[in-house]
Coordinates of C-alpha atoms in Angstrom, one line a residue:
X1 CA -22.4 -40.4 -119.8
X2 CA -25.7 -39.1 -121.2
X3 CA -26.5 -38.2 -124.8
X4 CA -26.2 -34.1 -123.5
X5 CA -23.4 -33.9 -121.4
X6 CA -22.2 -30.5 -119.3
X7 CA -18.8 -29.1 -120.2
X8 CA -17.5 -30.6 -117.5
X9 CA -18.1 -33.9 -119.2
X10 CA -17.2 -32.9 -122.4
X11 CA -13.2 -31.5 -120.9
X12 CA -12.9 -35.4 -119.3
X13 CA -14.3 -36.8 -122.8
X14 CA -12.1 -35.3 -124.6
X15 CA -9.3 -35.4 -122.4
X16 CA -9.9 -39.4 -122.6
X17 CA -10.2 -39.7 -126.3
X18 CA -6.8 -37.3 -127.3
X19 CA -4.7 -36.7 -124.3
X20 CA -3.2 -33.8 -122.3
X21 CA -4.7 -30.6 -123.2
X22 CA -3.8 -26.8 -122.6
X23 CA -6.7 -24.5 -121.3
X24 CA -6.3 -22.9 -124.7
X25 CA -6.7 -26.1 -127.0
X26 CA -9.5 -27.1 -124.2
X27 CA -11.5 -23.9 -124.8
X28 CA -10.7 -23.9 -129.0
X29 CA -11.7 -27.6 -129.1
X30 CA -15.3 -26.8 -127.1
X31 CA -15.8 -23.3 -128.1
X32 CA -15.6 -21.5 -124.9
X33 CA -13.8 -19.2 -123.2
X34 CA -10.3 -19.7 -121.6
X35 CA -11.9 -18.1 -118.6
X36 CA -14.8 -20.5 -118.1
X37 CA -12.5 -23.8 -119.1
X38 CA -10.2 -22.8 -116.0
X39 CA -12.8 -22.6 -113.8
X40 CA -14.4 -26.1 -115.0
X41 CA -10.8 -27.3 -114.7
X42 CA -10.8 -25.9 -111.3
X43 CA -13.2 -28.3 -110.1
X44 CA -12.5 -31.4 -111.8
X45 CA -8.9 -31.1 -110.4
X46 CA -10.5 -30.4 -106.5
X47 CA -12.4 -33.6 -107.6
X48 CA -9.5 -35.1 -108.1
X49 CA -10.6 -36.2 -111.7
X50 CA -7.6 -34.9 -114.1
X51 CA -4.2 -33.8 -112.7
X52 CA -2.1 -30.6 -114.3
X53 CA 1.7 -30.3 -114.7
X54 CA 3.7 -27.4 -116.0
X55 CA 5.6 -27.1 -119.0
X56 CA 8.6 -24.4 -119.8
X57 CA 8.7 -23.2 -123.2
X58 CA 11.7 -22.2 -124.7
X59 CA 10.1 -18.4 -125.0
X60 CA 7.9 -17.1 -122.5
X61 CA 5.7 -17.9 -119.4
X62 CA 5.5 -22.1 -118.4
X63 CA 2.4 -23.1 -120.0
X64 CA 0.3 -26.3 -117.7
X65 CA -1.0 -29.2 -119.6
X66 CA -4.2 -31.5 -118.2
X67 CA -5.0 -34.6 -118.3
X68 CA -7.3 -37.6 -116.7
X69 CA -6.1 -39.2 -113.7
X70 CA -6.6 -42.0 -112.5
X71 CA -10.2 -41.3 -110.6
X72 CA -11.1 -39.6 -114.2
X73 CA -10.2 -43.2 -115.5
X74 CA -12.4 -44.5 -113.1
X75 CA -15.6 -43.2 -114.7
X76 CA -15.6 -45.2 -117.6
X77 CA -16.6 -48.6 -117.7
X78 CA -13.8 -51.0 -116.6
X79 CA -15.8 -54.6 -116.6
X80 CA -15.7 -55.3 -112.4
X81 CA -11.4 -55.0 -112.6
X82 CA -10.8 -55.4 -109.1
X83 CA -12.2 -58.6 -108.8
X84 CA -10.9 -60.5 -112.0
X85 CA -7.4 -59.1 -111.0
X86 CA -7.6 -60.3 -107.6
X87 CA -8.9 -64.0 -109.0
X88 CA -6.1 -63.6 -111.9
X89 CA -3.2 -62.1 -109.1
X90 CA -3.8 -65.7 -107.1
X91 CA -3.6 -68.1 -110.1
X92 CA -0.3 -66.3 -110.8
X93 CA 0.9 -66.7 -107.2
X94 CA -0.1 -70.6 -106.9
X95 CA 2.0 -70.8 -110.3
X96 CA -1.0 -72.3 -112.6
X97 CA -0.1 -70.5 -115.7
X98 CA -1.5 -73.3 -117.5
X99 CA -4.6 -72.5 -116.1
X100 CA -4.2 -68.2 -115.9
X101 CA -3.6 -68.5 -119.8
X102 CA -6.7 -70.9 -120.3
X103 CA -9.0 -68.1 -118.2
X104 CA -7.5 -65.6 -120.0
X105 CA -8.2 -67.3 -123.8
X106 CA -11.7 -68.3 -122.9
X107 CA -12.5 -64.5 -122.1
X108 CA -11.5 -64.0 -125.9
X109 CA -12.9 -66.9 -127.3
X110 CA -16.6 -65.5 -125.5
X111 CA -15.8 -62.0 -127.5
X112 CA -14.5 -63.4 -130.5
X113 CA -17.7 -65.6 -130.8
X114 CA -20.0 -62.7 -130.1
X115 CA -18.3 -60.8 -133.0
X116 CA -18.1 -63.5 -135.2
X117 CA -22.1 -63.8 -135.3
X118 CA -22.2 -60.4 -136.8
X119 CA -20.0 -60.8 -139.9
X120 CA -19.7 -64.5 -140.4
X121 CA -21.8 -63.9 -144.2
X122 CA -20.4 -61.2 -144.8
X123 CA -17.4 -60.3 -146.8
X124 CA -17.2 -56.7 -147.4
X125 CA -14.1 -55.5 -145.4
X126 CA -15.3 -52.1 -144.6
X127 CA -18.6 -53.6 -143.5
X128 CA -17.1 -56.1 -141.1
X129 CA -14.9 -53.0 -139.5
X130 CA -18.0 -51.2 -139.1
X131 CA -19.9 -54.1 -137.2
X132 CA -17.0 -54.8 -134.6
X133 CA -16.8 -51.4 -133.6
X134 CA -20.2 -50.8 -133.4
X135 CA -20.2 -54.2 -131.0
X136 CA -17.3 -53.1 -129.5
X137 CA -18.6 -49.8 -128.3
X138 CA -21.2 -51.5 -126.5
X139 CA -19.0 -53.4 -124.9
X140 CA -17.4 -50.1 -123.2
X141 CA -13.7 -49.6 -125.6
X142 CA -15.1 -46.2 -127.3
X143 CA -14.4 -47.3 -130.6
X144 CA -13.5 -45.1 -133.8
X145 CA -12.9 -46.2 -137.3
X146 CA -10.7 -43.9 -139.4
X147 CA -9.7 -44.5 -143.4
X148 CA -6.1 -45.2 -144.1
X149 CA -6.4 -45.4 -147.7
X150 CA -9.2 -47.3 -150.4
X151 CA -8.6 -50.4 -148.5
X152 CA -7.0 -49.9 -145.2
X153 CA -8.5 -48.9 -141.7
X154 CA -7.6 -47.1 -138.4
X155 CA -9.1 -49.4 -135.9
X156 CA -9.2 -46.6 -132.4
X157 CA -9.9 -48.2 -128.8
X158 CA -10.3 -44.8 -126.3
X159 CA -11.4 -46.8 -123.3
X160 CA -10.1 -50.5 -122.8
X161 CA -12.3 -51.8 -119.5
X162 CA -9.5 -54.2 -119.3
X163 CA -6.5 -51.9 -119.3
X164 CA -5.6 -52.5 -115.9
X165 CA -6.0 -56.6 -116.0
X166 CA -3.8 -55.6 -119.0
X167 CA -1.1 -53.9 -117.3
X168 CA -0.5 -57.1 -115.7
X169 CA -1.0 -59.6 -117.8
X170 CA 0.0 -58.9 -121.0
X171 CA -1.2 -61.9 -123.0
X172 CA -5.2 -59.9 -122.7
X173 CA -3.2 -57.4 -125.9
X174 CA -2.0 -60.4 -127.4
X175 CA -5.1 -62.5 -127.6
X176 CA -6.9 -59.4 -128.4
X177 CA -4.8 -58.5 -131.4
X178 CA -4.7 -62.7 -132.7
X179 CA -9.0 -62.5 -132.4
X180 CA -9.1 -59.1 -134.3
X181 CA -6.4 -61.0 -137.1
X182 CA -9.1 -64.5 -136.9
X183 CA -11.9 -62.0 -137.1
X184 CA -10.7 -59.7 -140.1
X185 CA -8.9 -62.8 -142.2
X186 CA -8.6 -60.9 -145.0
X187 CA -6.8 -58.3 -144.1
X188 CA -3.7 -57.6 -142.3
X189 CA -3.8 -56.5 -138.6
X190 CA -1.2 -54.3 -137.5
X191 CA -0.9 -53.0 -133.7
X192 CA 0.1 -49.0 -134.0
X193 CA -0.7 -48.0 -130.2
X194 CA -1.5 -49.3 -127.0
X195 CA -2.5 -47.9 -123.6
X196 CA -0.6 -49.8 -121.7
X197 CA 2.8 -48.8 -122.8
X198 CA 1.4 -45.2 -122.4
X199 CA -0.2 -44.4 -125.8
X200 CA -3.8 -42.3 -125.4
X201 CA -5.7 -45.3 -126.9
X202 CA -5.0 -48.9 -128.9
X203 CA -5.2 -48.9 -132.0
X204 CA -4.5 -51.3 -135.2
X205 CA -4.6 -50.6 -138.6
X206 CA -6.6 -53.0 -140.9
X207 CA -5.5 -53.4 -144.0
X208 CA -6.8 -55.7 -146.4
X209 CA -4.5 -58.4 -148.0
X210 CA -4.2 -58.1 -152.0

């Protein structure tokens, strides 16, 4: 999306980066009226970009939450998924996992390798955080870096263009999470959240060894 997006863009944004969303947390977030965020919301949903369910309170009227579906997923990048999974679906089926893992690992390895060029002299954790998200957001995951304290990060993925490849194949979390521990050796890499168990983003909190 472009540097000035319509409200429209800005309802799926932030629908991506924090989850379901009321019309009234929709219009305090973006500083609009409930009116005009229904009737935004009115078209994304014909569009079949975010779906709505309802949700009883224990006093009052049902309130309806939104969120992205998966066409709203769609729109951000996702690194040509339905061919890799295809290619990745038949090694699984001829039963070469030797092979499926080794595809799999080299992916990383290329990543880790184009991170590691970027902070290999450098030894200021903060600044090496910094670096791979900024690399990273290139790369499509919508990356945010949060403080957790003097020495400790929030490491926030909001888009993963691999999070359906990842559904099926676990291992892509795994090796992602041992390159982020090789990458960040001084500290110690935690996983707090991950998309594909249902959590609104992965995230890891990096936290440097005393």
């Amino acid at each position: 999306m472009g540097e000035a997006r319509t409200t429209k863009e800005e309802i799926v944004q932030l629908l991506k980066v924090k989850g379901e969303h009321t019309v009234a947390d929709l219009a305090e977030a973006l500083e609009i009226t409930e009116m005009a965020i229904r009737r935004h919301l009115s078209k994304l949903e014909k569009d079949e970009l975010i779906y709505s369910k309802m949700v009883r309170q224990h006093v009052g009227r049902p309130t309806y939450l939104y969120g992205l579906s998966q066409k709203g997923e769609d729109t951000f990048p996702k690194e040509y998924k339905q061919f890799a999974i295809d290619m990745l679906e038949d090694l699984a089926r001829m039963g070469d996992e030797k092979m499926l893992r080794h595809v799999l690992q080299a992916r990383t390895k290329r990543m880790e390798e184009q991170l590691q060029k970027r902070i290999s002299n450098q030894s200021n954790l903060a600044y090496k955080v910094q670096e791979v998200a900024a690399m990273q957001e290139r790369n499509g995951y919508m990356v945010q870096i949060k403080r957790d304290g003097e020495h400790s990060f929030i490491f926030e993925k909001q888009n993963c263009p691999l999070k359906e490849i990842a559904e099926r194949f676990p291992q892509v979390c795994e090796d992602e999470k041992d390159m982020y521990k090789r990458l960040f050796a001084d500290a110690n890499v935690k996983t707090l959240a991950n998309m594909c168990v249902g959590d609104c983003n992965c995230s890891y909190q990096i936290k440097e060894k005393k």
